[in-house]
Amino acid sequence: MDTTRIERYGDELYQALVERTAVTPLTEREAGITIEDAYAIQLRMVQRRLATGETVIGKKIGVTSKVVMDMLGVDQPDFGQMTSGMVFNEGEPVDTATLIAPKAEAEVAFMLKSDLRGPGVTAADVLRATDCVMPCFEIVDSRIRDWKIKIQDTVADNASCGVLTLGGVRKSPHTLDLALAGMVLEKNGEVVSTSAGAAVQGSPVNAVAWLANTLGRLGIGLKAGELILSGSQSPMLAVKAGDSLLCSVGGLGSTSVRFI
């Protein structure tokens, strides 16, 4: 795809973000769009956010479960870039009017204390480079109309990044086995999902290693101080004003979010 079209689609997705409107799937308009094209569009969209004064604070990993991979017809996860304008602190309500079609995912976030650069990054390298882990909610949102996405659509749309909330106890990843740590997700006081970290690439640690190695092949490293969302351990839950969610992770405590 030529640069002109890449910039046009990136600008279109950024404008959809600003105006909270959805657009026709890119895959319906560009039959030959590749994953590489989609990441170039994502970069353009993110650059537009950075031009307004936001900064990149980390990365998110998406499409980590086999169910979602099968749905999108891919055999590996994807990634997006998180910016300073996406972060909500625990207790700070999320206004659904600022989003288009929000869905919530519960996962574990990693805060890095040293750089990670692939290829060749192992799970042990990830553990050594991690300062702490914590439970979080990622509120994904799609600028693609009605969530009718293929992998190229969601990648171009910055991996459907919306906002995120951080909470719970921050702990060293050496104090618990993240593959075995159980997660319970409640919506409006009712349990809607139970899982373990192994649902994410065998362990959230493995997902972060995948990200470091994938970015390394693109000449990009993960930096000390970056926040990495390791991928959802829960189904995507549609949310609306009045909803509240609580996520509890064995050994990490809980975090909550409410929507207005």
mmCIF file of C-alpha atoms in Angstrom:
data_model
loop_
_atom_site.group_PDB
_atom_site.id
_atom_site.type_symbol
_atom_site.label_atom_id
_atom_site.label_comp_id
_atom_site.label_asym_id
_atom_site.label_seq_id
_atom_site.Cartn_x
_atom_site.Cartn_y
_atom_site.Cartn_z
ATOM 1 C CA MET A 1 0.000 0.000 0.000
ATOM 2 C CA ASP A 2 1.404 3.411 -0.906
ATOM 3 C CA THR A 3 2.205 6.081 1.660
ATOM 4 C CA THR A 4 -0.687 8.319 0.628
ATOM 5 C CA ARG A 5 -3.297 5.653 1.380
ATOM 6 C CA ILE A 6 -1.577 4.629 4.617
ATOM 7 C CA GLU A 7 -1.673 8.216 5.847
ATOM 8 C CA ARG A 8 -5.275 8.660 4.710
ATOM 9 C CA TYR A 9 -6.478 5.611 6.628
ATOM 10 C CA GLY A 10 -4.432 6.538 9.704
ATOM 11 C CA ASP A 11 -5.895 10.036 9.663
ATOM 12 C CA GLU A 12 -9.397 8.624 9.168
ATOM 13 C CA LEU A 13 -9.059 6.344 12.205
ATOM 14 C CA TYR A 14 -7.656 9.184 14.301
ATOM 15 C CA GLN A 15 -10.570 11.414 13.303
ATOM 16 C CA ALA A 16 -12.981 8.585 14.183
ATOM 17 C CA LEU A 17 -11.349 8.442 17.617
ATOM 18 C CA VAL A 18 -11.709 12.184 18.147
ATOM 19 C CA GLU A 19 -15.272 12.388 16.868
ATOM 20 C CA ARG A 20 -16.356 9.030 18.371
ATOM 21 C CA THR A 21 -17.699 7.767 15.086
ATOM 22 C CA ALA A 22 -17.162 4.403 13.411
ATOM 23 C CA VAL A 23 -15.880 3.757 9.911
ATOM 24 C CA THR A 24 -16.333 1.031 7.296
ATOM 25 C CA PRO A 25 -13.867 -1.852 7.783
ATOM 26 C CA LEU A 26 -10.635 -1.251 5.914
ATOM 27 C CA THR A 27 -10.661 -4.854 4.706
ATOM 28 C CA GLU A 28 -13.892 -4.147 2.822
ATOM 29 C CA ARG A 29 -12.221 -1.288 0.969
ATOM 30 C CA GLU A 30 -8.706 -2.687 0.492
ATOM 31 C CA ALA A 31 -8.837 -6.347 -0.448
ATOM 32 C CA GLY A 32 -5.047 -6.596 -0.552
ATOM 33 C CA ILE A 33 -4.272 -4.905 2.773
ATOM 34 C CA THR A 34 -1.498 -6.749 4.635
ATOM 35 C CA ILE A 35 -0.550 -6.937 8.297
ATOM 36 C CA GLU A 36 2.464 -4.763 7.450
ATOM 37 C CA ASP A 37 0.174 -2.154 5.878
ATOM 38 C CA ALA A 38 -2.024 -2.265 8.975
ATOM 39 C CA TYR A 39 0.887 -1.616 11.350
ATOM 40 C CA ALA A 40 1.972 1.319 9.172
ATOM 41 C CA ILE A 41 -1.560 2.737 9.447
ATOM 42 C CA GLN A 42 -1.463 2.164 13.211
ATOM 43 C CA LEU A 43 1.782 4.119 13.441
ATOM 44 C CA ARG A 44 0.220 7.034 11.575
ATOM 45 C CA MET A 45 -2.814 6.991 13.886
ATOM 46 C CA VAL A 46 -0.606 6.955 16.990
ATOM 47 C CA GLN A 47 1.589 9.750 15.607
ATOM 48 C CA ARG A 48 -1.504 11.919 15.343
ATOM 49 C CA ARG A 49 -2.150 11.349 19.071
ATOM 50 C CA LEU A 50 1.440 12.147 19.945
ATOM 51 C CA ALA A 51 1.230 15.395 17.981
ATOM 52 C CA THR A 52 -1.401 16.595 20.498
ATOM 53 C CA GLY A 53 1.019 16.136 23.419
ATOM 54 C CA GLU A 54 0.350 12.550 24.463
ATOM 55 C CA THR A 55 3.280 10.207 25.067
ATOM 56 C CA VAL A 56 3.713 6.460 24.566
ATOM 57 C CA ILE A 57 3.669 4.729 27.958
ATOM 58 C CA GLY A 58 3.759 1.108 26.858
ATOM 59 C CA LYS A 59 2.324 -1.620 24.683
ATOM 60 C CA LYS A 60 -0.660 -3.943 24.735
ATOM 61 C CA ILE A 61 -0.879 -7.469 23.443
ATOM 62 C CA GLY A 62 -4.120 -8.588 21.850
ATOM 63 C CA VAL A 63 -5.565 -11.714 20.246
ATOM 64 C CA THR A 64 -3.844 -13.990 22.767
ATOM 65 C CA SER A 65 -6.517 -16.676 23.113
ATOM 66 C CA LYS A 66 -7.093 -19.468 20.611
ATOM 67 C CA VAL A 67 -10.792 -18.601 20.372
ATOM 68 C CA VAL A 68 -10.050 -15.054 19.196
ATOM 69 C CA MET A 69 -7.225 -16.227 16.912
ATOM 70 C CA ASP A 70 -9.603 -18.656 15.232
ATOM 71 C CA MET A 71 -12.238 -15.931 14.905
ATOM 72 C CA LEU A 72 -9.787 -13.616 13.130
ATOM 73 C CA GLY A 73 -8.066 -16.382 11.191
ATOM 74 C CA VAL A 74 -4.550 -15.812 12.544
ATOM 75 C CA ASP A 75 -1.957 -17.885 14.370
ATOM 76 C CA GLN A 76 -0.291 -15.215 16.515
ATOM 77 C CA PRO A 77 -1.237 -12.230 18.694
ATOM 78 C CA ASP A 78 -1.046 -8.568 17.695
ATOM 79 C CA PHE A 79 0.063 -5.441 19.519
ATOM 80 C CA GLY A 80 -0.847 -1.804 19.946
ATOM 81 C CA GLN A 81 0.680 1.254 21.566
ATOM 82 C CA MET A 82 -0.706 2.759 24.759
ATOM 83 C CA THR A 83 -0.538 6.482 25.325
ATOM 84 C CA SER A 84 -0.777 8.726 28.362
ATOM 85 C CA GLY A 85 -4.285 9.812 27.412
ATOM 86 C CA MET A 86 -5.629 6.279 27.863
ATOM 87 C CA VAL A 87 -4.901 5.838 31.583
ATOM 88 C CA PHE A 88 -7.536 5.924 34.334
ATOM 89 C CA ASN A 89 -6.637 5.373 37.978
ATOM 90 C CA GLU A 90 -8.663 3.012 40.116
ATOM 91 C CA GLY A 91 -11.759 4.750 41.448
ATOM 92 C CA GLU A 92 -11.879 7.166 38.524
ATOM 93 C CA PRO A 93 -15.074 6.419 36.549
ATOM 94 C CA VAL A 94 -14.924 5.808 32.823
ATOM 95 C CA ASP A 95 -17.377 7.929 30.848
ATOM 96 C CA THR A 96 -18.896 5.724 28.136
ATOM 97 C CA ALA A 97 -19.801 8.846 26.152
ATOM 98 C CA THR A 98 -16.093 9.228 25.339
ATOM 99 C CA LEU A 99 -16.049 5.825 23.610
ATOM 100 C CA ILE A 100 -17.908 4.210 20.706
ATOM 101 C CA ALA A 101 -18.636 0.570 21.578
ATOM 102 C CA PRO A 102 -16.593 -0.270 24.679
ATOM 103 C CA LYS A 103 -15.849 -3.804 25.848
ATOM 104 C CA ALA A 104 -13.875 -4.680 28.976
ATOM 105 C CA GLU A 105 -11.111 -7.249 29.380
ATOM 106 C CA ALA A 106 -9.351 -8.276 32.590
ATOM 107 C CA GLU A 107 -5.641 -8.982 32.484
ATOM 108 C CA VAL A 108 -2.265 -8.644 34.176
ATOM 109 C CA ALA A 109 -0.006 -5.658 33.502
ATOM 110 C CA PHE A 110 3.798 -5.702 33.687
ATOM 111 C CA MET A 111 5.921 -2.683 34.647
ATOM 112 C CA LEU A 112 9.455 -2.974 33.297
ATOM 113 C CA LYS A 113 12.556 -1.951 35.253
ATOM 114 C CA SER A 114 15.021 -2.644 32.448
ATOM 115 C CA ASP A 115 14.980 -2.785 28.671
ATOM 116 C CA LEU A 116 13.910 -5.873 26.734
ATOM 117 C CA ARG A 117 14.935 -6.238 23.130
ATOM 118 C CA GLY A 118 14.469 -9.297 20.975
ATOM 119 C CA PRO A 119 15.008 -11.558 19.234
ATOM 120 C CA GLY A 120 15.912 -14.291 21.693
ATOM 121 C CA VAL A 121 14.024 -12.973 24.733
ATOM 122 C CA THR A 122 12.902 -15.799 27.029
ATOM 123 C CA ALA A 123 10.369 -15.981 29.853
ATOM 124 C CA ALA A 124 13.276 -15.810 32.310
ATOM 125 C CA ASP A 125 14.458 -12.589 30.654
ATOM 126 C CA VAL A 126 10.977 -11.107 31.064
ATOM 127 C CA LEU A 127 10.915 -11.939 34.771
ATOM 128 C CA ARG A 128 14.347 -10.375 35.293
ATOM 129 C CA ALA A 129 13.301 -7.203 33.468
ATOM 130 C CA THR A 130 9.973 -6.783 35.315
ATOM 131 C CA ASP A 131 9.708 -4.486 38.309
ATOM 132 C CA CYS A 132 6.157 -5.486 39.257
ATOM 133 C CA VAL A 133 2.879 -6.905 37.991
ATOM 134 C CA MET A 134 -0.659 -5.803 38.792
ATOM 135 C CA PRO A 135 -4.259 -6.563 37.750
ATOM 136 C CA CYS A 136 -5.842 -4.183 35.299
ATOM 137 C CA PHE A 137 -8.807 -3.611 33.039
ATOM 138 C CA GLU A 138 -8.375 -2.772 29.399
ATOM 139 C CA ILE A 139 -11.469 -1.149 27.955
ATOM 140 C CA VAL A 140 -11.132 -1.916 24.278
ATOM 141 C CA ASP A 141 -13.009 0.114 21.704
ATOM 142 C CA SER A 142 -13.280 -0.123 17.946
ATOM 143 C CA ARG A 143 -13.383 2.655 15.438
ATOM 144 C CA ILE A 144 -14.466 -0.043 12.961
ATOM 145 C CA ARG A 145 -18.248 -0.124 12.572
ATOM 146 C CA ASP A 146 -20.054 -2.777 14.660
ATOM 147 C CA TRP A 147 -16.795 -4.521 15.599
ATOM 148 C CA LYS A 148 -16.775 -6.178 12.151
ATOM 149 C CA ILE A 149 -13.044 -6.659 12.243
ATOM 150 C CA LYS A 150 -10.475 -8.835 10.605
ATOM 151 C CA ILE A 151 -6.938 -8.877 11.947
ATOM 152 C CA GLN A 152 -5.854 -6.068 9.583
ATOM 153 C CA ASP A 153 -8.715 -3.860 10.791
ATOM 154 C CA THR A 154 -7.911 -4.181 14.475
ATOM 155 C CA VAL A 155 -4.149 -3.790 13.937
ATOM 156 C CA ALA A 156 -4.656 -0.611 11.916
ATOM 157 C CA ASP A 157 -6.984 0.647 14.669
ATOM 158 C CA ASN A 158 -4.124 0.408 17.198
ATOM 159 C CA ALA A 159 -5.225 -3.071 18.280
ATOM 160 C CA SER A 160 -8.623 -1.624 19.280
ATOM 161 C CA CYS A 161 -7.084 0.332 22.163
ATOM 162 C CA GLY A 162 -9.547 2.305 24.253
ATOM 163 C CA VAL A 163 -8.568 3.099 27.831
ATOM 164 C CA LEU A 164 -7.114 1.171 30.765
ATOM 165 C CA THR A 165 -7.414 1.184 34.527
ATOM 166 C CA LEU A 166 -4.736 0.080 36.981
ATOM 167 C CA GLY A 167 -5.192 -1.107 40.551
ATOM 168 C CA GLY A 168 -4.592 -3.862 43.039
ATOM 169 C CA VAL A 169 -1.344 -4.722 44.782
ATOM 170 C CA ARG A 170 1.870 -4.324 42.822
ATOM 171 C CA LYS A 171 4.070 -7.360 43.346
ATOM 172 C CA SER A 172 7.266 -8.829 42.013
ATOM 173 C CA PRO A 173 6.521 -11.565 39.440
ATOM 174 C CA HIS A 174 8.930 -13.785 41.369
ATOM 175 C CA THR A 175 6.465 -14.055 44.270
ATOM 176 C CA LEU A 176 3.775 -15.985 42.342
ATOM 177 C CA ASP A 177 3.310 -18.298 39.376
ATOM 178 C CA LEU A 178 1.381 -16.196 36.891
ATOM 179 C CA ALA A 179 0.457 -19.257 34.810
ATOM 180 C CA LEU A 180 -1.386 -20.780 37.777
ATOM 181 C CA ALA A 181 -2.756 -17.574 39.326
ATOM 182 C CA GLY A 182 -6.547 -17.701 39.146
ATOM 183 C CA MET A 183 -8.638 -14.775 37.976
ATOM 184 C CA VAL A 184 -12.285 -14.137 38.851
ATOM 185 C CA LEU A 185 -14.229 -11.455 36.997
ATOM 186 C CA GLU A 186 -17.487 -10.046 38.362
ATOM 187 C CA LYS A 187 -19.948 -7.778 36.574
ATOM 188 C CA ASN A 188 -22.479 -5.922 38.673
ATOM 189 C CA GLY A 189 -21.831 -8.297 41.569
ATOM 190 C CA GLU A 190 -22.167 -11.562 39.611
ATOM 191 C CA VAL A 191 -19.287 -13.857 38.614
ATOM 192 C CA VAL A 192 -19.090 -13.971 34.825
ATOM 193 C CA SER A 193 -15.673 -15.515 34.213
ATOM 194 C CA THR A 194 -13.019 -17.615 35.916
ATOM 195 C CA SER A 195 -9.643 -18.403 34.405
ATOM 196 C CA ALA A 196 -5.937 -18.855 35.025
ATOM 197 C CA GLY A 197 -2.923 -17.135 33.534
ATOM 198 C CA ALA A 198 -2.217 -20.190 31.393
ATOM 199 C CA ALA A 199 -5.093 -19.045 29.152
ATOM 200 C CA VAL A 200 -2.714 -16.401 27.777
ATOM 201 C CA GLN A 201 -0.068 -18.130 25.656
ATOM 202 C CA GLY A 202 0.558 -20.606 28.482
ATOM 203 C CA SER A 203 1.483 -17.711 30.792
ATOM 204 C CA PRO A 204 1.307 -13.917 30.632
ATOM 205 C CA VAL A 205 5.113 -13.996 30.863
ATOM 206 C CA ASN A 206 5.261 -15.865 27.549
ATOM 207 C CA ALA A 207 3.052 -13.238 25.934
ATOM 208 C CA VAL A 208 5.458 -10.465 26.963
ATOM 209 C CA ALA A 209 8.387 -12.496 25.593
ATOM 210 C CA TRP A 210 6.488 -12.863 22.292
ATOM 211 C CA LEU A 211 5.999 -9.099 22.159
ATOM 212 C CA ALA A 212 9.670 -8.354 22.844
ATOM 213 C CA ASN A 213 10.767 -10.765 20.126
ATOM 214 C CA THR A 214 8.195 -9.546 17.596
ATOM 215 C CA LEU A 215 9.146 -5.905 18.138
ATOM 216 C CA GLY A 216 12.832 -6.839 18.092
ATOM 217 C CA ARG A 217 12.469 -8.123 14.545
ATOM 218 C CA LEU A 218 11.097 -4.675 13.666
ATOM 219 C CA GLY A 219 14.057 -2.954 15.321
ATOM 220 C CA ILE A 220 11.982 -1.804 18.324
ATOM 221 C CA GLY A 221 12.780 -2.533 21.969
ATOM 222 C CA LEU A 222 10.678 -2.445 25.127
ATOM 223 C CA LYS A 223 12.034 0.205 27.468
ATOM 224 C CA ALA A 224 12.483 0.440 31.225
ATOM 225 C CA GLY A 225 9.437 2.149 32.740
ATOM 226 C CA GLU A 226 7.046 0.919 30.057
ATOM 227 C CA LEU A 227 3.768 -0.724 30.977
ATOM 228 C CA ILE A 228 2.907 -3.924 29.104
ATOM 229 C CA LEU A 229 -0.624 -5.341 29.039
ATOM 230 C CA SER A 230 -0.142 -9.072 28.595
ATOM 231 C CA GLY A 231 -3.486 -10.014 27.056
ATOM 232 C CA SER A 232 -6.996 -10.722 28.239
ATOM 233 C CA GLN A 233 -7.717 -13.608 30.589
ATOM 234 C CA SER A 234 -11.456 -12.987 30.309
ATOM 235 C CA PRO A 235 -14.069 -12.777 27.566
ATOM 236 C CA MET A 236 -14.717 -9.305 26.173
ATOM 237 C CA LEU A 237 -17.688 -7.891 28.058
ATOM 238 C CA ALA A 238 -19.813 -5.157 26.516
ATOM 239 C CA VAL A 239 -20.247 -2.371 29.083
ATOM 240 C CA LYS A 240 -22.562 0.602 29.455
ATOM 241 C CA ALA A 241 -23.203 3.422 31.865
ATOM 242 C CA GLY A 242 -24.114 2.056 35.294
ATOM 243 C CA ASP A 243 -22.025 -1.117 35.009
ATOM 244 C CA SER A 244 -19.259 -1.976 37.461
ATOM 245 C CA LEU A 245 -16.584 -4.647 37.197
ATOM 246 C CA LEU A 246 -14.322 -6.313 39.737
ATOM 247 C CA CYS A 247 -11.312 -8.439 38.819
ATOM 248 C CA SER A 248 -9.526 -10.538 41.461
ATOM 249 C CA VAL A 249 -6.229 -12.318 40.788
ATOM 250 C CA GLY A 250 -4.763 -14.868 43.179
ATOM 251 C CA GLY A 251 -1.732 -13.322 44.845
ATOM 252 C CA LEU A 252 -2.342 -9.875 43.348
ATOM 253 C CA GLY A 253 -5.590 -8.769 44.935
ATOM 254 C CA SER A 254 -8.316 -6.999 43.003
ATOM 255 C CA THR A 255 -9.081 -3.964 40.898
ATOM 256 C CA SER A 256 -12.391 -2.430 39.916
ATOM 257 C CA VAL A 257 -13.870 -0.032 37.401
ATOM 258 C CA ARG A 258 -17.258 1.622 37.034
ATOM 259 C CA PHE A 259 -18.864 3.250 34.043
ATOM 260 C CA ILE A 260 -20.928 6.415 33.892
#
